Coordinates of C-alpha atoms and ligand atoms in Angstrom, one line a residue:
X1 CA -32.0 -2.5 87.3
X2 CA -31.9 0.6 84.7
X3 CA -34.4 0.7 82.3
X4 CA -34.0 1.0 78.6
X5 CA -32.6 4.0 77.4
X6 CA -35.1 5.0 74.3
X7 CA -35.1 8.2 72.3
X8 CA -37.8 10.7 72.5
X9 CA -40.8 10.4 69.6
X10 CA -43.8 11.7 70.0
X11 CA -47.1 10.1 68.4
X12 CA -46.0 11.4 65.0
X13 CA -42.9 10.2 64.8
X14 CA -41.2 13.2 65.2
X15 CA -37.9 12.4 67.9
X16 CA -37.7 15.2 70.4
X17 CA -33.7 16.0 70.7
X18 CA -34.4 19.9 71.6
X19 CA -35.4 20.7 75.1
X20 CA -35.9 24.6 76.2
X21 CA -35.4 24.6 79.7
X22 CA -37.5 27.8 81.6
X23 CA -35.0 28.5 84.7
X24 CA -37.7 30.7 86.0
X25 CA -41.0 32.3 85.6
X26 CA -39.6 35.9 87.0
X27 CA -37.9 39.1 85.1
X28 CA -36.8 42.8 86.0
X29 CA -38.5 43.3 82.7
X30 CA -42.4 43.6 82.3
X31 CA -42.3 43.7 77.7
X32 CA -45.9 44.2 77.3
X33 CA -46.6 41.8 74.5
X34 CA -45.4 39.0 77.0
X35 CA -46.4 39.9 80.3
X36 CA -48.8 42.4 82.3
X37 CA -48.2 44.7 84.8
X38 CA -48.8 43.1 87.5
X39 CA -47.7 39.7 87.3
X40 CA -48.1 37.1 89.9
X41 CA -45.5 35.0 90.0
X42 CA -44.9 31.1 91.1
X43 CA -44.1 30.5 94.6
X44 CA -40.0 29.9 94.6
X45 CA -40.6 26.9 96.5
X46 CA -42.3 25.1 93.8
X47 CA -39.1 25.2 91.1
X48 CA -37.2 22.4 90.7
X49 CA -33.7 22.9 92.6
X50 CA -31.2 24.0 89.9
X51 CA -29.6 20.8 90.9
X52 CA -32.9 19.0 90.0
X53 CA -32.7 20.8 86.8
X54 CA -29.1 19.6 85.9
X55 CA -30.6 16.2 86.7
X56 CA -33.6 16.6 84.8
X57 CA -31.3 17.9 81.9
X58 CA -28.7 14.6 82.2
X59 CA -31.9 12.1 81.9
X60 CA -32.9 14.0 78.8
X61 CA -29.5 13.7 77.0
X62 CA -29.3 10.2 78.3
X63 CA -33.1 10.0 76.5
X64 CA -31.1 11.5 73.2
X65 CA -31.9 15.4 73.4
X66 CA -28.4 17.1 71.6
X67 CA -29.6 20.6 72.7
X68 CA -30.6 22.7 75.7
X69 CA -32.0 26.3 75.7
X70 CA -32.2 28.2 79.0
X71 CA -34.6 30.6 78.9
X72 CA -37.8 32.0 81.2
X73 CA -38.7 34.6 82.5
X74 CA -34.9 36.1 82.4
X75 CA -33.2 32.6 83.3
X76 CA -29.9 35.2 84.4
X77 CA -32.1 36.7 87.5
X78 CA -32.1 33.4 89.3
X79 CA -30.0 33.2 92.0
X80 CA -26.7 30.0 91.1
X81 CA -27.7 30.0 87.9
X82 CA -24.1 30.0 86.8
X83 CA -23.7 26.7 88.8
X84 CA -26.2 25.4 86.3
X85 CA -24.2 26.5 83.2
X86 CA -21.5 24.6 84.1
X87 CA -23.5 21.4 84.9
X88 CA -25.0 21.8 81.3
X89 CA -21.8 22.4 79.9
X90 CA -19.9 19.7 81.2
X91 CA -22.5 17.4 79.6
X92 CA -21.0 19.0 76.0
X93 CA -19.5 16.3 74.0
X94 CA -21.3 13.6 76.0
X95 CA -24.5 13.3 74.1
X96 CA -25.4 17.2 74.0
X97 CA -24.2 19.1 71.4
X98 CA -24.9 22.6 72.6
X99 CA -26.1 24.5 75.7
X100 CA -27.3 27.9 74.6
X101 CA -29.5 30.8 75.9
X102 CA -32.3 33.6 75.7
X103 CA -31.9 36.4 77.4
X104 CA -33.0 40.2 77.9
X105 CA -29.3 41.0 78.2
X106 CA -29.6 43.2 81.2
X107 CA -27.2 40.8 83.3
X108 CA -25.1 39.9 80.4
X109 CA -22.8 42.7 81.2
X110 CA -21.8 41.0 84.5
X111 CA -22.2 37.3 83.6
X112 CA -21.2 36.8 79.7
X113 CA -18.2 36.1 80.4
X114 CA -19.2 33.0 82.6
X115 CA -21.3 32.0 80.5
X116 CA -18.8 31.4 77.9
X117 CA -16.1 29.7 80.5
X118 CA -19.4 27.4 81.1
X119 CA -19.5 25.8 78.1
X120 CA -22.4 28.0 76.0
X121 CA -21.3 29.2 72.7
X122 CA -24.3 31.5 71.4
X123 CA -27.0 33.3 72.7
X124 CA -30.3 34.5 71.4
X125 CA -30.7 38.5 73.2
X126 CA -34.3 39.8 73.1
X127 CA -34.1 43.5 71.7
X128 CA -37.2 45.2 70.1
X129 CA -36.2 48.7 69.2
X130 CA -32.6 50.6 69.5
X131 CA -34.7 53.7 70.5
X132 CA -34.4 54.3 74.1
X133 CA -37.9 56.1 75.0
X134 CA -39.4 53.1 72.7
X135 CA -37.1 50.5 74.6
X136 CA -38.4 52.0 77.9
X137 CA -42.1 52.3 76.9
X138 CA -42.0 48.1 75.7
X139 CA -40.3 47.1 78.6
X140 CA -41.8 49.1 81.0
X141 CA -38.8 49.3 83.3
X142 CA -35.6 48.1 81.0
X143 CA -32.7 50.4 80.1
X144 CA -31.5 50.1 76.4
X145 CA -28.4 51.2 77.3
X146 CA -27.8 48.4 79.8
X147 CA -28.5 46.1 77.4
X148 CA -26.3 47.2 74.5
X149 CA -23.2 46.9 76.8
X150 CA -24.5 43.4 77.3
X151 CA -24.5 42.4 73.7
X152 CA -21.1 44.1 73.5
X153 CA -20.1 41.8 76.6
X154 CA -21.2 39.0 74.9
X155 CA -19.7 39.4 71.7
X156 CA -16.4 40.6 73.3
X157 CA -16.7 37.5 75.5
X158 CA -16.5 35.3 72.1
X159 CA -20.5 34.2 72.4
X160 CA -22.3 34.1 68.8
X161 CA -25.0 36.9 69.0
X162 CA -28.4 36.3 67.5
X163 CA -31.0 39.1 68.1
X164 CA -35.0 38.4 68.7
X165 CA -37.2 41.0 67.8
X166 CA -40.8 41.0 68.0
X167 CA -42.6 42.8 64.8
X168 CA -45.1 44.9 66.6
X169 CA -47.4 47.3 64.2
X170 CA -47.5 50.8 65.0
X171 CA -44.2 50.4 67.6
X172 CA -41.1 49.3 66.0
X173 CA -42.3 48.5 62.2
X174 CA -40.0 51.1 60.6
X175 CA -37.0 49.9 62.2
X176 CA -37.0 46.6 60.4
X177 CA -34.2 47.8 58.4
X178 CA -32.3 50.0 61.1
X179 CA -32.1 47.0 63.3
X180 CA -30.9 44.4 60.4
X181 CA -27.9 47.0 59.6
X182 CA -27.2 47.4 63.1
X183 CA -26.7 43.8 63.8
X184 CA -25.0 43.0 60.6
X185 CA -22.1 45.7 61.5
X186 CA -21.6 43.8 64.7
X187 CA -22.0 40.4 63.1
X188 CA -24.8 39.5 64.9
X189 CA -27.8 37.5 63.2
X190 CA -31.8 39.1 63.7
X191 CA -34.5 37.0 63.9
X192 CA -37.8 38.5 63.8
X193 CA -40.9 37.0 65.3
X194 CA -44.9 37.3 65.2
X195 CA -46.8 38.1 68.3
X196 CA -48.5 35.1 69.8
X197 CA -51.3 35.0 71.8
X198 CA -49.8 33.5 75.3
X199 CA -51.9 34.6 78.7
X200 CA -53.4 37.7 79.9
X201 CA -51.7 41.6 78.9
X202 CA -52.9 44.7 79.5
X203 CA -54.5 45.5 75.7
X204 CA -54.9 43.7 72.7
X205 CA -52.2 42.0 71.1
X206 CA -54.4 42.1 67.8
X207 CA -53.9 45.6 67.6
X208 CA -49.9 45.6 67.1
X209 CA -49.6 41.8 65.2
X210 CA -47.8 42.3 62.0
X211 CA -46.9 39.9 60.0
X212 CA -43.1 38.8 59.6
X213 CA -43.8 39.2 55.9
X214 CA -44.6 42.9 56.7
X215 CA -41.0 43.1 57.8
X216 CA -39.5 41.2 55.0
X217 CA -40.9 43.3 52.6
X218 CA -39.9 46.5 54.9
X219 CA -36.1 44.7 54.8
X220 CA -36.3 44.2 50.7
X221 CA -37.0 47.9 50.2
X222 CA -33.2 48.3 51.1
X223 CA -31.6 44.3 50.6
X224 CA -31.4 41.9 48.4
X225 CA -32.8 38.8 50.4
X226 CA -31.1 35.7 49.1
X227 CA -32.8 32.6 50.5
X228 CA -30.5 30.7 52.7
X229 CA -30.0 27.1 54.1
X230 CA -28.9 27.9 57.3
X231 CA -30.5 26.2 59.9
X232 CA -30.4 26.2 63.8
X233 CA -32.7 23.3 64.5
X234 CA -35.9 25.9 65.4
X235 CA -38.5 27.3 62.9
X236 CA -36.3 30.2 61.6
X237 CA -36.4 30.7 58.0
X238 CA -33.3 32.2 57.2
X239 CA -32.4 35.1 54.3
X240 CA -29.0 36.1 53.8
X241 CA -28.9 40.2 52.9
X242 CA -27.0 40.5 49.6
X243 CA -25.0 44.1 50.8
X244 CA -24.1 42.5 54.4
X245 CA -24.1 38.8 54.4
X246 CA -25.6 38.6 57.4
X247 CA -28.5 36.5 58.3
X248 CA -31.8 37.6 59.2
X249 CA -34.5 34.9 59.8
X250 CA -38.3 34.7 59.7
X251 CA -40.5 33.1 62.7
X252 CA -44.1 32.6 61.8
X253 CA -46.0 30.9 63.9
X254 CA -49.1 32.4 62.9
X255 CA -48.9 33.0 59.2
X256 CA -47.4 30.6 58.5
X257 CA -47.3 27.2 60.7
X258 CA -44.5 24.8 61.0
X259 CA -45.2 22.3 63.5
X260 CA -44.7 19.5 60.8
X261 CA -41.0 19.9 62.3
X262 CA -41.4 20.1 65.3
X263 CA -38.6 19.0 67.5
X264 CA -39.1 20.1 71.1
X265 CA -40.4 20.0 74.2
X266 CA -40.9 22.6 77.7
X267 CA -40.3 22.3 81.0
X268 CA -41.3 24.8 83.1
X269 CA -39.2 25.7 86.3
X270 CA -41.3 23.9 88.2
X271 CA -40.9 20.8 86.3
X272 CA -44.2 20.7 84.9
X273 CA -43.4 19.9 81.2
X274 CA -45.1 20.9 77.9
X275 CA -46.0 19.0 74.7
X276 CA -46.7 22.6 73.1
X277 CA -45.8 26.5 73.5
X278 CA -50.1 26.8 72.6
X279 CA -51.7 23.2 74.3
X280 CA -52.7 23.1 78.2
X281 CA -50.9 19.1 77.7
X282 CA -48.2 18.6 80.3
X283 CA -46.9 16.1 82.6
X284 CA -45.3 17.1 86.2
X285 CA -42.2 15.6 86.9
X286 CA -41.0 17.2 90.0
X287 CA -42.8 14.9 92.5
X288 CA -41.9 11.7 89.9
X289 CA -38.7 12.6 89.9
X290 CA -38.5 13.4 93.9
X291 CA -40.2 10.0 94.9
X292 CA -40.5 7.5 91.6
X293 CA -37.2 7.3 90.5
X294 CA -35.6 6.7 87.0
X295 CA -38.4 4.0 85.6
X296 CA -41.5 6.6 86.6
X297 CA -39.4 9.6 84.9
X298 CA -39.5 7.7 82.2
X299 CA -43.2 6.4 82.1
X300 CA -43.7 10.0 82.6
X301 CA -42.0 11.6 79.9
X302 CA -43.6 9.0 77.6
X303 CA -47.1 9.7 78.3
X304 CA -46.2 13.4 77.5
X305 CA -45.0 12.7 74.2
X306 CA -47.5 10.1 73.4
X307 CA -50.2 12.6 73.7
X308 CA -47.8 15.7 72.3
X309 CA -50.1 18.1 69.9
X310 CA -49.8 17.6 66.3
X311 CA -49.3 22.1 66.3
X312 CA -50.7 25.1 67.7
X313 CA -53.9 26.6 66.5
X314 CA -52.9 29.9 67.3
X315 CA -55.3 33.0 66.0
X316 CA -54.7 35.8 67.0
X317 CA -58.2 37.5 65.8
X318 CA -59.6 35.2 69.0
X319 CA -60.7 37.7 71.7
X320 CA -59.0 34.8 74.2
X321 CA -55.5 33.8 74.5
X322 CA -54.5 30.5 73.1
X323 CA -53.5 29.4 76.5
X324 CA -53.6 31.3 79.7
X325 CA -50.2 30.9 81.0
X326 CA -47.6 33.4 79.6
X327 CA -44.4 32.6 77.6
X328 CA -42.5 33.6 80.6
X329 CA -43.9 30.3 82.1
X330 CA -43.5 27.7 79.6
X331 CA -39.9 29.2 78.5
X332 CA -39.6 31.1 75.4
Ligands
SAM401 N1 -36.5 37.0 79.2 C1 -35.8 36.4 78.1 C2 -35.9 37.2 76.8 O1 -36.7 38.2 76.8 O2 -35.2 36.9 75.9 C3 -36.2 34.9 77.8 C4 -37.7 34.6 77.9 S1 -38.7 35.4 76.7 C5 -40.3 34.8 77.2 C6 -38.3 34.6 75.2 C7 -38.7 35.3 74.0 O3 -40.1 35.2 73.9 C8 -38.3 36.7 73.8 O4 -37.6 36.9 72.6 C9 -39.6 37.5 73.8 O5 -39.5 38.6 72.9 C10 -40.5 36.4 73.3 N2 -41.9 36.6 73.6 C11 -42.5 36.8 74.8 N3 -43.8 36.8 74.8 C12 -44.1 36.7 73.5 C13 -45.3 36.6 72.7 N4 -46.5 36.7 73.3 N5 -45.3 36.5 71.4 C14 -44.1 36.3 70.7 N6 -42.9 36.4 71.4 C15 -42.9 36.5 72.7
SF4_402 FE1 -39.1 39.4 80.6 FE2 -38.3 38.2 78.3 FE3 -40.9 38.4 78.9 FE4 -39.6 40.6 78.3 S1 -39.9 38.9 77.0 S2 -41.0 40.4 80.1 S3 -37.6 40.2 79.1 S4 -39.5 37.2 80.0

């Protein structure tokens, strides 16, 4: 007999209806606020199948969650992953609302246009500087050319093109304003974020953290910043720039906390899932969902939210990172 369907709420009554999926832990990039140089990575034959990941993802929207993220590591350097697109996508219009993605962008020149037959409508593109030696020096390895025909793919594909930038003091903190009129002549929303303090890099993150305010004032010296509703269901705080009318939104985690919101949940690619981006709480679900079936999945994914961190308590003056594992691992 099936069990009760119930929605997701966590001990504070906040219902979980956002899920970020991490595809995998690996990337042809090495961004040095995110992971070191030399990375060991999770055995491949600890994931979940991608077919155990579209199952995963069907409980969940059974279970109420209206939007999927596929992120990683670079989700677009596992092998099939297309296959999993269009599992996600076919769930569209039957309890999920959206299937969307974060990439580096390096593969979107080959697969964007897949990605939009599958089903997702807008992706978030991770792009830090639109200097090439800078581009090289962050990512250790990435070509910014490669990925600027990959937003072009994208956008020519007919995705919706929101940028990620990471404010980084002393690296890329006087193109605040560069970067906001590139995207707006393309159409693209930016989104700039503060450095967290997620496992092990080479050097400090304390020495580059800037404060998204930093940027906003940076962005104000040239806009008008009119305050805008828009919303996207994560912790953006969105400004509209009066010459452009494009968006550019805010992501504090550490100056400025909103977990009060929060709606999601991680799962890693090996199933394990995560309360919170900064908590060691977790559940695994790969062996409950291998051998316990449907009842135990769901005893499962209770206890997780039951005990699901009220918000980070990251601080990035700490010598230690808040939690050892890298972004790359839960899913960014
Ligand atoms: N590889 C994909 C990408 O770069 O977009 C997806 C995974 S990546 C972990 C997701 C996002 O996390 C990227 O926008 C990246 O800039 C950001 N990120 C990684 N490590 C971070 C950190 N320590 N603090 C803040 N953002 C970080
Ligand atoms: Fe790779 Fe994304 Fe991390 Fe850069 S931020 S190393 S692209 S996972």
């Amino acid at each position: 007999m099936k069990s009760k369907v119930q929605p997701l709420v966590d001990g504070f009554g906040r219902k979980i209806d956002y899920v970020r999926l991490s595809v995998t832990d690996r990337c042809n990039l090495r961004c040095r606020y995110c992971m070191a140089e030399d990375m060991v990575f999770l055995p491949r034959r600890d994931l979940l199948t991608l077919e155990e990941l579209a199952d995963l993802s069907r409980h969940l929207v059974r279970r109420g969650v209206r939007r999927i993220r596929v992120t990683g590591g670079e989700p677009l350097v596992r092998r099939g992953i297309l296959d999993l697109f269009r599992n996600l996508g076919a769930l569209i219009g039957h309890g999920l609302d959206e299937v969307t993605l974060t990439t580096n962008g390096t593969e979107l020149p080959k697969l964007a246009g897949d990605l939009a037959a599958a089903g997702v409508a807008r992706v978030n593109v991770s792009l830090d500087t639109l200097d090439a030696a800078r581009f090289a020096q962050i990512t250790r390895r990435g070509e910014l050319d490669t990925v600027l025909r990959g937003i072009a793919a994208a956008a020519a594909a007919g995705l919706k093109v929101k940028l990620n930038m990471v404010a980084m003091k002393g690296v890329n903190d006087h193109e605040f304003a560069e970067m906001a009129a590139w995207c707006a002549a393309r159409g693209h929303d930016l989104s700039i974020i503060e450095t967290m303090p997620l496992g092990e890099v080479e050097g400090e993150r304390s020495d580059t953290y800037l404060p998204v305010a930093a940027a906003r004032d940076a962005l104000e010296a040239r806009f008008d910043l009119v305050p805008s509703t828009h919303r996207t269901g994560g912790p953006s705080r969105y400004f509209e720039l009066g010459q452009t009318g494009s968006r550019v939104g805010f992501i504090s985690p550490l100056s400025n906390n909103f977990c009060a919101a929060c709606n999601r949940i991680r799962i890693a690619a090996t199933g394990t899932v995560y309360g919170c981006l900064g908590h060691d709480q977790k559940v695994e679900l790969r062996d409950v969902m291998r051998e316990g079936g449907e009842d135990a999945l769901n005893a499962a994914l209770d206890r997780l939210l039951a005990g699901k961190p009220e918000r980070h308590e990251f601080d990035i003056a700490r010598a230690e990172p808040a939690v050892a594992r890298h972004m790359s691992v839960t899913g960014g």
